[in-house]
Amino acid sequence: METVLSGARPTGLVHLGNYFGAIRNFVRMQDSYNCYYFIADYHSLTTHPEAKALNENVKNLLATYLACGVDPEKATLYIQSHVPEIPELYLLFNMLAYKGELEKCPTFKEKVRSQQKAKKTINAGLLTYPVLMGVDILIHRAAKVPVGKDQMPHLEMARNFAKRFNFNTKSEFFPEPEAFNFGQELVKVPSLDASGKMSKSATNPNSAIYLSDEDKVITKKVKKAKTDSGPTEPNQEKPEEIENIFDLMRLVSTEDTVNHFDEAYNNCTIRYGDMKKQLAEDMVAFVAPIRERIKSYRQDEALLAKMVKQGAEKARASASATLQGAKELMGMRYF
Ligand code: TYM
């Protein structure tokens, strides 16, 4: 069985982008692959070092994984900092990464801009973020990584680290991991205000729909979504903000509903108010049951604690085998 690994940072509330880009596939893959899913708490510290928020976010994310259908009996579910083999391999992988490529990484450049804008410092952990991410994947020698489109540059780097290690040690120890989405292109869920992708760190709180949003909040956010004054000619190309609303509708509404509004757009009879009303209804129907399950799992701290303890044991068994194997190939077994 092929090994799969993926995770998310506990840096805020989980939104529809995280769900459709990643977590939905975690659930789909757990029956047919050897799956490891984790909470990237070390990664959070690169931009969000507040201890109190971290504690809450880790538990919320765990409850969210479960609420979305990740089954700890089928997949190994753990917290990154519970597996000390990860920072050890990270240290070794730092020798495989080049300063220039880390500085050039588009996600690093973007983070530098946003940290500077928020008058925050840029720490070394942010620069070596992709090294740690490569280790997260390769510590279990995973070949498939269900992620959203934004993680592509990191996957590319993980493949490079694997290739370099194999070349240096004349081995085929690490697979070259690939981003995965069931034979389709990777997903990018747009924001509601046409400001790019839906994101946890967006400055506009109305731009993302969180899995924990109450019905009224969802309806309000959808109503406020950016639109234009409507098409003026038949079959006109859709501007970005309208395409975004269609994209969001494709995620939660039926095909018939999407086709209905698509036709209305193409013959210029569309009323955005009606479309948003329908989208809000379908969004609420999709999110509400997940939200309620998050609440109930979140209250059961004993269950969450037990689960991550078991998860850490399984993850450490796999991680320590990889670490030992890697050190041996590097000539680091001395006596
Ligand atoms: P994070 O926490 O930002 O996001 C978690 C997952 O959600 C996906 N995602 C999206 N997909 C589609 N549309 C969007 N608008 C959208 N926003 C987020 C992300 O692609 C991701 O799959 N670096 C990772 C965490 C990480 C990781 C790893 C992932 C650390 N180590 C190893 C996989 C393997 C991150 O910041 O994800």
PDB file of N, CA and C and ligand atoms in Angstrom, residues 5-11 14-23 26 36 38-41 43-44 61 65 80 107 111 129-130 132-138 144-152 154-155 186-191 196-200 251, ligand 1:
ATOM      1  N   LEU A   5       0.878  11.305   3.091  1.00  0.00           N
ATOM      2  CA  LEU A   5       0.999  12.194   4.242  1.00  0.00           C
ATOM      3  C   LEU A   5       0.451  13.564   3.896  1.00  0.00           C
ATOM      4  N   SER A   6      -0.254  14.167   4.857  1.00  0.00           N
ATOM      5  CA  SER A   6      -0.600  15.573   4.696  1.00  0.00           C
ATOM      6  C   SER A   6      -0.918  16.180   6.053  1.00  0.00           C
ATOM      7  N   GLY A   7      -1.035  17.511   6.072  1.00  0.00           N
ATOM      8  CA  GLY A   7      -1.333  18.188   7.325  1.00  0.00           C
ATOM      9  C   GLY A   7      -1.740  19.622   7.084  1.00  0.00           C
ATOM     10  N   ALA A   8      -2.034  20.309   8.189  1.00  0.00           N
ATOM     11  CA  ALA A   8      -2.399  21.723   8.111  1.00  0.00           C
ATOM     12  C   ALA A   8      -1.806  22.434   9.320  1.00  0.00           C
ATOM     13  N   ARG A   9      -1.613  23.746   9.164  1.00  0.00           N
ATOM     14  CA  ARG A   9      -1.090  24.536  10.286  1.00  0.00           C
ATOM     15  C   ARG A   9      -2.234  24.938  11.206  1.00  0.00           C
ATOM     16  N   PRO A  10      -2.003  24.856  12.519  1.00  0.00           N
ATOM     17  CA  PRO A  10      -3.048  25.325  13.447  1.00  0.00           C
ATOM     18  C   PRO A  10      -2.916  26.830  13.667  1.00  0.00           C
ATOM     19  N   THR A  11      -3.268  27.605  12.662  1.00  0.00           N
ATOM     20  CA  THR A  11      -3.085  29.058  12.775  1.00  0.00           C
ATOM     21  C   THR A  11      -4.396  29.818  12.715  1.00  0.00           C
ATOM     22  N   VAL A  14     -10.445  26.657  10.388  1.00  0.00           N
ATOM     23  CA  VAL A  14     -10.371  25.917   9.124  1.00  0.00           C
ATOM     24  C   VAL A  14     -11.476  26.417   8.191  1.00  0.00           C
ATOM     25  N   HIS A  15     -11.109  26.694   6.942  1.00  0.00           N
ATOM     26  CA  HIS A  15     -12.090  27.245   6.000  1.00  0.00           C
ATOM     27  C   HIS A  15     -12.364  26.269   4.850  1.00  0.00           C
ATOM     28  N   LEU A  16     -13.261  26.688   3.963  1.00  0.00           N
ATOM     29  CA  LEU A  16     -13.655  25.804   2.851  1.00  0.00           C
ATOM     30  C   LEU A  16     -12.481  25.456   1.939  1.00  0.00           C
ATOM     31  N   GLY A  17     -11.504  26.357   1.832  1.00  0.00           N
ATOM     32  CA  GLY A  17     -10.309  26.072   1.028  1.00  0.00           C
ATOM     33  C   GLY A  17      -9.539  24.887   1.599  1.00  0.00           C
ATOM     34  N   ASN A  18      -9.362  24.889   2.907  1.00  0.00           N
ATOM     35  CA  ASN A  18      -8.671  23.770   3.544  1.00  0.00           C
ATOM     36  C   ASN A  18      -9.453  22.468   3.333  1.00  0.00           C
ATOM     37  N   TYR A  19     -10.781  22.591   3.416  1.00  0.00           N
ATOM     38  CA  TYR A  19     -11.600  21.381   3.260  1.00  0.00           C
ATOM     39  C   TYR A  19     -11.511  20.835   1.828  1.00  0.00           C
ATOM     40  N   PHE A  20     -11.846  21.680   0.853  1.00  0.00           N
ATOM     41  CA  PHE A  20     -11.906  21.163  -0.522  1.00  0.00           C
ATOM     42  C   PHE A  20     -10.527  20.960  -1.136  1.00  0.00           C
ATOM     43  N   GLY A  21      -9.533  21.720  -0.654  1.00  0.00           N
ATOM     44  CA  GLY A  21      -8.180  21.541  -1.179  1.00  0.00           C
ATOM     45  C   GLY A  21      -7.499  20.319  -0.588  1.00  0.00           C
ATOM     46  N   ALA A  22      -7.810  20.007   0.671  1.00  0.00           N
ATOM     47  CA  ALA A  22      -7.034  18.969   1.334  1.00  0.00           C
ATOM     48  C   ALA A  22      -7.879  17.957   2.119  1.00  0.00           C
ATOM     49  N   ILE A  23      -8.590  18.416   3.132  1.00  0.00           N
ATOM     50  CA  ILE A  23      -9.180  17.475   4.105  1.00  0.00           C
ATOM     51  C   ILE A  23     -10.170  16.498   3.462  1.00  0.00           C
ATOM     52  N   PHE A  26      -8.204  13.725   2.396  1.00  0.00           N
ATOM     53  CA  PHE A  26      -7.692  12.892   3.509  1.00  0.00           C
ATOM     54  C   PHE A  26      -8.684  11.750   3.735  1.00  0.00           C
ATOM     55  N   TYR A  36      -0.982   9.073   6.860  1.00  0.00           N
ATOM     56  CA  TYR A  36      -0.550   9.837   8.035  1.00  0.00           C
ATOM     57  C   TYR A  36      -1.056  11.263   7.866  1.00  0.00           C
ATOM     58  N   PHE A  38      -1.411  15.019  10.003  1.00  0.00           N
ATOM     59  CA  PHE A  38      -0.863  15.620  11.218  1.00  0.00           C
ATOM     60  C   PHE A  38      -1.192  17.097  11.332  1.00  0.00           C
ATOM     61  N   ILE A  39      -0.823  17.629  12.508  1.00  0.00           N
ATOM     62  CA  ILE A  39      -1.028  19.053  12.799  1.00  0.00           C
ATOM     63  C   ILE A  39       0.343  19.709  12.857  1.00  0.00           C
ATOM     64  N   ALA A  40       0.557  20.663  11.954  1.00  0.00           N
ATOM     65  CA  ALA A  40       1.896  21.246  11.773  1.00  0.00           C
ATOM     66  C   ALA A  40       2.113  22.391  12.761  1.00  0.00           C
ATOM     67  N   ASP A  41       2.263  22.039  14.053  1.00  0.00           N
ATOM     68  CA  ASP A  41       2.378  23.106  15.062  1.00  0.00           C
ATOM     69  C   ASP A  41       3.727  23.831  14.987  1.00  0.00           C
ATOM     70  N   HIS A  43       5.338  24.485  12.291  1.00  0.00           N
ATOM     71  CA  HIS A  43       5.198  25.431  11.179  1.00  0.00           C
ATOM     72  C   HIS A  43       4.459  26.705  11.607  1.00  0.00           C
ATOM     73  N   SER A  44       3.485  26.542  12.500  1.00  0.00           N
ATOM     74  CA  SER A  44       2.724  27.707  12.977  1.00  0.00           C
ATOM     75  C   SER A  44       3.613  28.712  13.666  1.00  0.00           C
ATOM     76  N   LEU A  61      -8.346  22.073  15.436  1.00  0.00           N
ATOM     77  CA  LEU A  61      -8.002  21.410  14.171  1.00  0.00           C
ATOM     78  C   LEU A  61      -8.189  19.896  14.284  1.00  0.00           C
ATOM     79  N   TYR A  65     -10.622  17.722  11.924  1.00  0.00           N
ATOM     80  CA  TYR A  65     -10.267  16.521  11.148  1.00  0.00           C
ATOM     81  C   TYR A  65     -11.310  15.421  11.391  1.00  0.00           C
ATOM     82  N   GLN A  80       2.726  17.218  15.115  1.00  0.00           N
ATOM     83  CA  GLN A  80       4.128  17.261  14.664  1.00  0.00           C
ATOM     84  C   GLN A  80       5.122  17.269  15.839  1.00  0.00           C
ATOM     85  N   THR A 107       6.407  31.195  -1.731  1.00  0.00           N
ATOM     86  CA  THR A 107       5.658  31.326  -0.473  1.00  0.00           C
ATOM     87  C   THR A 107       6.488  32.095   0.568  1.00  0.00           C
ATOM     88  N   LYS A 111       5.395  35.557   2.350  1.00  0.00           N
ATOM     89  CA  LYS A 111       5.379  35.683   3.818  1.00  0.00           C
ATOM     90  C   LYS A 111       6.229  36.869   4.263  1.00  0.00           C
ATOM     91  N   TYR A 129      11.157  26.839   6.221  1.00  0.00           N
ATOM     92  CA  TYR A 129       9.820  26.220   6.254  1.00  0.00           C
ATOM     93  C   TYR A 129       9.713  25.041   5.270  1.00  0.00           C
ATOM     94  N   PRO A 130      10.147  25.218   4.004  1.00  0.00           N
ATOM     95  CA  PRO A 130       9.995  24.091   3.065  1.00  0.00           C
ATOM     96  C   PRO A 130      10.862  22.879   3.417  1.00  0.00           C
ATOM     97  N   LEU A 132      11.399  21.797   6.535  1.00  0.00           N
ATOM     98  CA  LEU A 132      10.604  21.074   7.534  1.00  0.00           C
ATOM     99  C   LEU A 132       9.431  20.364   6.850  1.00  0.00           C
ATOM    100  N   MET A 133       8.838  21.016   5.885  1.00  0.00           N
ATOM    101  CA  MET A 133       7.704  20.396   5.195  1.00  0.00           C
ATOM    102  C   MET A 133       8.155  19.161   4.409  1.00  0.00           C
ATOM    103  N   GLY A 134       9.321  19.258   3.781  1.00  0.00           N
ATOM    104  CA  GLY A 134       9.869  18.086   3.081  1.00  0.00           C
ATOM    105  C   GLY A 134      10.085  16.933   4.051  1.00  0.00           C
ATOM    106  N   VAL A 135      10.563  17.270   5.239  1.00  0.00           N
ATOM    107  CA  VAL A 135      10.797  16.238   6.259  1.00  0.00           C
ATOM    108  C   VAL A 135       9.480  15.623   6.718  1.00  0.00           C
ATOM    109  N   ASP A 136       8.461  16.470   6.918  1.00  0.00           N
ATOM    110  CA  ASP A 136       7.145  15.942   7.319  1.00  0.00           C
ATOM    111  C   ASP A 136       6.714  14.811   6.394  1.00  0.00           C
ATOM    112  N   ILE A 137       6.954  15.028   5.107  1.00  0.00           N
ATOM    113  CA  ILE A 137       6.508  14.064   4.095  1.00  0.00           C
ATOM    114  C   ILE A 137       7.437  12.849   4.072  1.00  0.00           C
ATOM    115  N   LEU A 138       8.734  13.135   4.037  1.00  0.00           N
ATOM    116  CA  LEU A 138       9.700  12.056   3.798  1.00  0.00           C
ATOM    117  C   LEU A 138      10.005  11.243   5.050  1.00  0.00           C
ATOM    118  N   LYS A 144       2.543  10.237  -1.861  1.00  0.00           N
ATOM    119  CA  LYS A 144       1.407  11.065  -2.297  1.00  0.00           C
ATOM    120  C   LYS A 144       1.029  12.042  -1.186  1.00  0.00           C
ATOM    121  N   VAL A 145       0.764  13.287  -1.605  1.00  0.00           N
ATOM    122  CA  VAL A 145       0.491  14.345  -0.630  1.00  0.00           C
ATOM    123  C   VAL A 145      -0.755  15.128  -1.063  1.00  0.00           C
ATOM    124  N   PRO A 146      -1.922  14.851  -0.449  1.00  0.00           N
ATOM    125  CA  PRO A 146      -3.124  15.606  -0.817  1.00  0.00           C
ATOM    126  C   PRO A 146      -3.057  17.039  -0.272  1.00  0.00           C
ATOM    127  N   VAL A 147      -2.916  17.998  -1.168  1.00  0.00           N
ATOM    128  CA  VAL A 147      -2.816  19.424  -0.791  1.00  0.00           C
ATOM    129  C   VAL A 147      -3.503  20.286  -1.843  1.00  0.00           C
ATOM    130  N   GLY A 148      -3.726  21.542  -1.492  1.00  0.00           N
ATOM    131  CA  GLY A 148      -4.253  22.518  -2.440  1.00  0.00           C
ATOM    132  C   GLY A 148      -3.132  23.057  -3.321  1.00  0.00           C
ATOM    133  N   LYS A 149      -3.550  23.810  -4.333  1.00  0.00           N
ATOM    134  CA  LYS A 149      -2.632  24.299  -5.354  1.00  0.00           C
ATOM    135  C   LYS A 149      -1.496  25.164  -4.778  1.00  0.00           C
ATOM    136  N   ASP A 150      -1.797  25.897  -3.716  1.00  0.00           N
ATOM    137  CA  ASP A 150      -0.806  26.818  -3.140  1.00  0.00           C
ATOM    138  C   ASP A 150       0.444  26.102  -2.619  1.00  0.00           C
ATOM    139  N   GLN A 151       0.354  24.794  -2.395  1.00  0.00           N
ATOM    140  CA  GLN A 151       1.503  24.062  -1.828  1.00  0.00           C
ATOM    141  C   GLN A 151       2.443  23.487  -2.885  1.00  0.00           C
ATOM    142  N   MET A 152       2.131  23.715  -4.164  1.00  0.00           N
ATOM    143  CA  MET A 152       2.965  23.179  -5.251  1.00  0.00           C
ATOM    144  C   MET A 152       4.462  23.491  -5.114  1.00  0.00           C
ATOM    145  N   HIS A 154       6.234  23.980  -2.544  1.00  0.00           N
ATOM    146  CA  HIS A 154       6.830  23.195  -1.460  1.00  0.00           C
ATOM    147  C   HIS A 154       7.041  21.733  -1.862  1.00  0.00           C
ATOM    148  N   LEU A 155       6.111  21.203  -2.639  1.00  0.00           N
ATOM    149  CA  LEU A 155       6.235  19.815  -3.087  1.00  0.00           C
ATOM    150  C   LEU A 155       7.419  19.657  -4.035  1.00  0.00           C
ATOM    151  N   LEU A 186      -5.044  20.296  -9.081  1.00  0.00           N
ATOM    152  CA  LEU A 186      -5.155  20.689  -7.678  1.00  0.00           C
ATOM    153  C   LEU A 186      -6.164  21.830  -7.549  1.00  0.00           C
ATOM    154  N   VAL A 187      -6.749  21.895  -6.342  1.00  0.00           N
ATOM    155  CA  VAL A 187      -7.848  22.844  -6.138  1.00  0.00           C
ATOM    156  C   VAL A 187      -7.334  24.179  -5.595  1.00  0.00           C
ATOM    157  N   LYS A 188      -7.957  25.261  -6.070  1.00  0.00           N
ATOM    158  CA  LYS A 188      -7.756  26.563  -5.417  1.00  0.00           C
ATOM    159  C   LYS A 188      -9.130  27.161  -5.159  1.00  0.00           C
ATOM    160  N   VAL A 189      -9.541  27.187  -3.902  1.00  0.00           N
ATOM    161  CA  VAL A 189     -10.844  27.758  -3.570  1.00  0.00           C
ATOM    162  C   VAL A 189     -10.676  29.271  -3.445  1.00  0.00           C
ATOM    163  N   PRO A 190     -11.470  30.048  -4.217  1.00  0.00           N
ATOM    164  CA  PRO A 190     -11.284  31.508  -4.195  1.00  0.00           C
ATOM    165  C   PRO A 190     -11.887  32.156  -2.947  1.00  0.00           C
ATOM    166  N   SER A 191     -11.442  33.361  -2.645  1.00  0.00           N
ATOM    167  CA  SER A 191     -12.033  34.121  -1.539  1.00  0.00           C
ATOM    168  C   SER A 191     -13.346  34.749  -2.021  1.00  0.00           C
ATOM    169  N   GLY A 196      -7.976  36.755  -4.350  1.00  0.00           N
ATOM    170  CA  GLY A 196      -7.115  35.582  -4.495  1.00  0.00           C
ATOM    171  C   GLY A 196      -7.740  34.376  -3.839  1.00  0.00           C
ATOM    172  N   LYS A 197      -6.901  33.537  -3.184  1.00  0.00           N
ATOM    173  CA  LYS A 197      -7.447  32.300  -2.606  1.00  0.00           C
ATOM    174  C   LYS A 197      -8.037  32.559  -1.229  1.00  0.00           C
ATOM    175  N   MET A 198      -8.969  31.704  -0.847  1.00  0.00           N
ATOM    176  CA  MET A 198      -9.498  31.765   0.508  1.00  0.00           C
ATOM    177  C   MET A 198      -8.346  31.464   1.450  1.00  0.00           C
ATOM    178  N   SER A 199      -8.206  32.283   2.510  1.00  0.00           N
ATOM    179  CA  SER A 199      -7.006  32.126   3.326  1.00  0.00           C
ATOM    180  C   SER A 199      -7.284  32.412   4.796  1.00  0.00           C
ATOM    181  N   LYS A 200      -6.513  31.711   5.674  1.00  0.00           N
ATOM    182  CA  LYS A 200      -6.706  31.866   7.118  1.00  0.00           C
ATOM    183  C   LYS A 200      -6.260  33.230   7.602  1.00  0.00           C
ATOM    184  N   LEU A 251     -18.775  23.755  -5.727  1.00  0.00           N
ATOM    185  CA  LEU A 251     -18.337  22.932  -4.605  1.00  0.00           C
ATOM    186  C   LEU A 251     -19.498  22.420  -3.760  1.00  0.00           C
TER     187      LEU A 251
HETATM  188  P1  TYM B   1      -2.308  25.244   5.424  1.00  0.00           P
HETATM  189  O1  TYM B   1      -2.514  25.047   6.884  1.00  0.00           O
HETATM  190  O2  TYM B   1      -2.144  26.641   4.939  1.00  0.00           O
HETATM  191  O3  TYM B   1      -3.510  24.621   4.615  1.00  0.00           O
HETATM  192  C1  TYM B   1      -3.909  23.275   4.787  1.00  0.00           C
HETATM  193  C2  TYM B   1      -4.317  22.694   3.453  1.00  0.00           C
HETATM  194  O4  TYM B   1      -5.361  23.474   2.872  1.00  0.00           O
HETATM  195  C3  TYM B   1      -5.028  23.804   1.529  1.00  0.00           C
HETATM  196  N1  TYM B   1      -5.597  25.115   1.200  1.00  0.00           N
HETATM  197  C4  TYM B   1      -6.326  25.354   0.104  1.00  0.00           C
HETATM  198  N2  TYM B   1      -6.711  24.564  -0.921  1.00  0.00           N
HETATM  199  C5  TYM B   1      -7.479  25.103  -1.872  1.00  0.00           C
HETATM  200  N3  TYM B   1      -7.890  26.404  -1.868  1.00  0.00           N
HETATM  201  C6  TYM B   1      -7.537  27.250  -0.871  1.00  0.00           C
HETATM  202  N4  TYM B   1      -7.986  28.499  -0.855  1.00  0.00           N
HETATM  203  C7  TYM B   1      -6.708  26.734   0.166  1.00  0.00           C
HETATM  204  N5  TYM B   1      -6.166  27.263   1.297  1.00  0.00           N
HETATM  205  C8  TYM B   1      -5.482  26.266   1.896  1.00  0.00           C
HETATM  206  C9  TYM B   1      -3.501  23.847   1.502  1.00  0.00           C
HETATM  207  O5  TYM B   1      -3.025  23.662   0.192  1.00  0.00           O
HETATM  208  C10 TYM B   1      -3.167  22.694   2.418  1.00  0.00           C
HETATM  209  O6  TYM B   1      -3.197  21.473   1.708  1.00  0.00           O
HETATM  210  N6  TYM B   1       2.473  24.097   4.537  1.00  0.00           N
HETATM  211  C11 TYM B   1       1.160  23.519   4.797  1.00  0.00           C
HETATM  212  C12 TYM B   1       1.130  22.628   6.030  1.00  0.00           C
HETATM  213  C13 TYM B   1       2.106  21.513   5.976  1.00  0.00           C
HETATM  214  C14 TYM B   1       2.010  20.368   5.131  1.00  0.00           C
HETATM  215  C15 TYM B   1       3.169  19.586   5.428  1.00  0.00           C
HETATM  216  C16 TYM B   1       1.092  19.948   4.180  1.00  0.00           C
HETATM  217  C17 TYM B   1       3.243  21.402   6.712  1.00  0.00           C
HETATM  218  N7  TYM B   1       3.874  20.236   6.385  1.00  0.00           N
HETATM  219  C18 TYM B   1       3.393  18.383   4.777  1.00  0.00           C
HETATM  220  C19 TYM B   1       1.324  18.736   3.516  1.00  0.00           C
HETATM  221  C20 TYM B   1       2.473  17.977   3.808  1.00  0.00           C
HETATM  222  C21 TYM B   1       0.196  24.671   5.023  1.00  0.00           C
HETATM  223  O7  TYM B   1       0.583  25.754   5.364  1.00  0.00           O
HETATM  224  O8  TYM B   1      -1.108  24.323   4.912  1.00  0.00           O
END
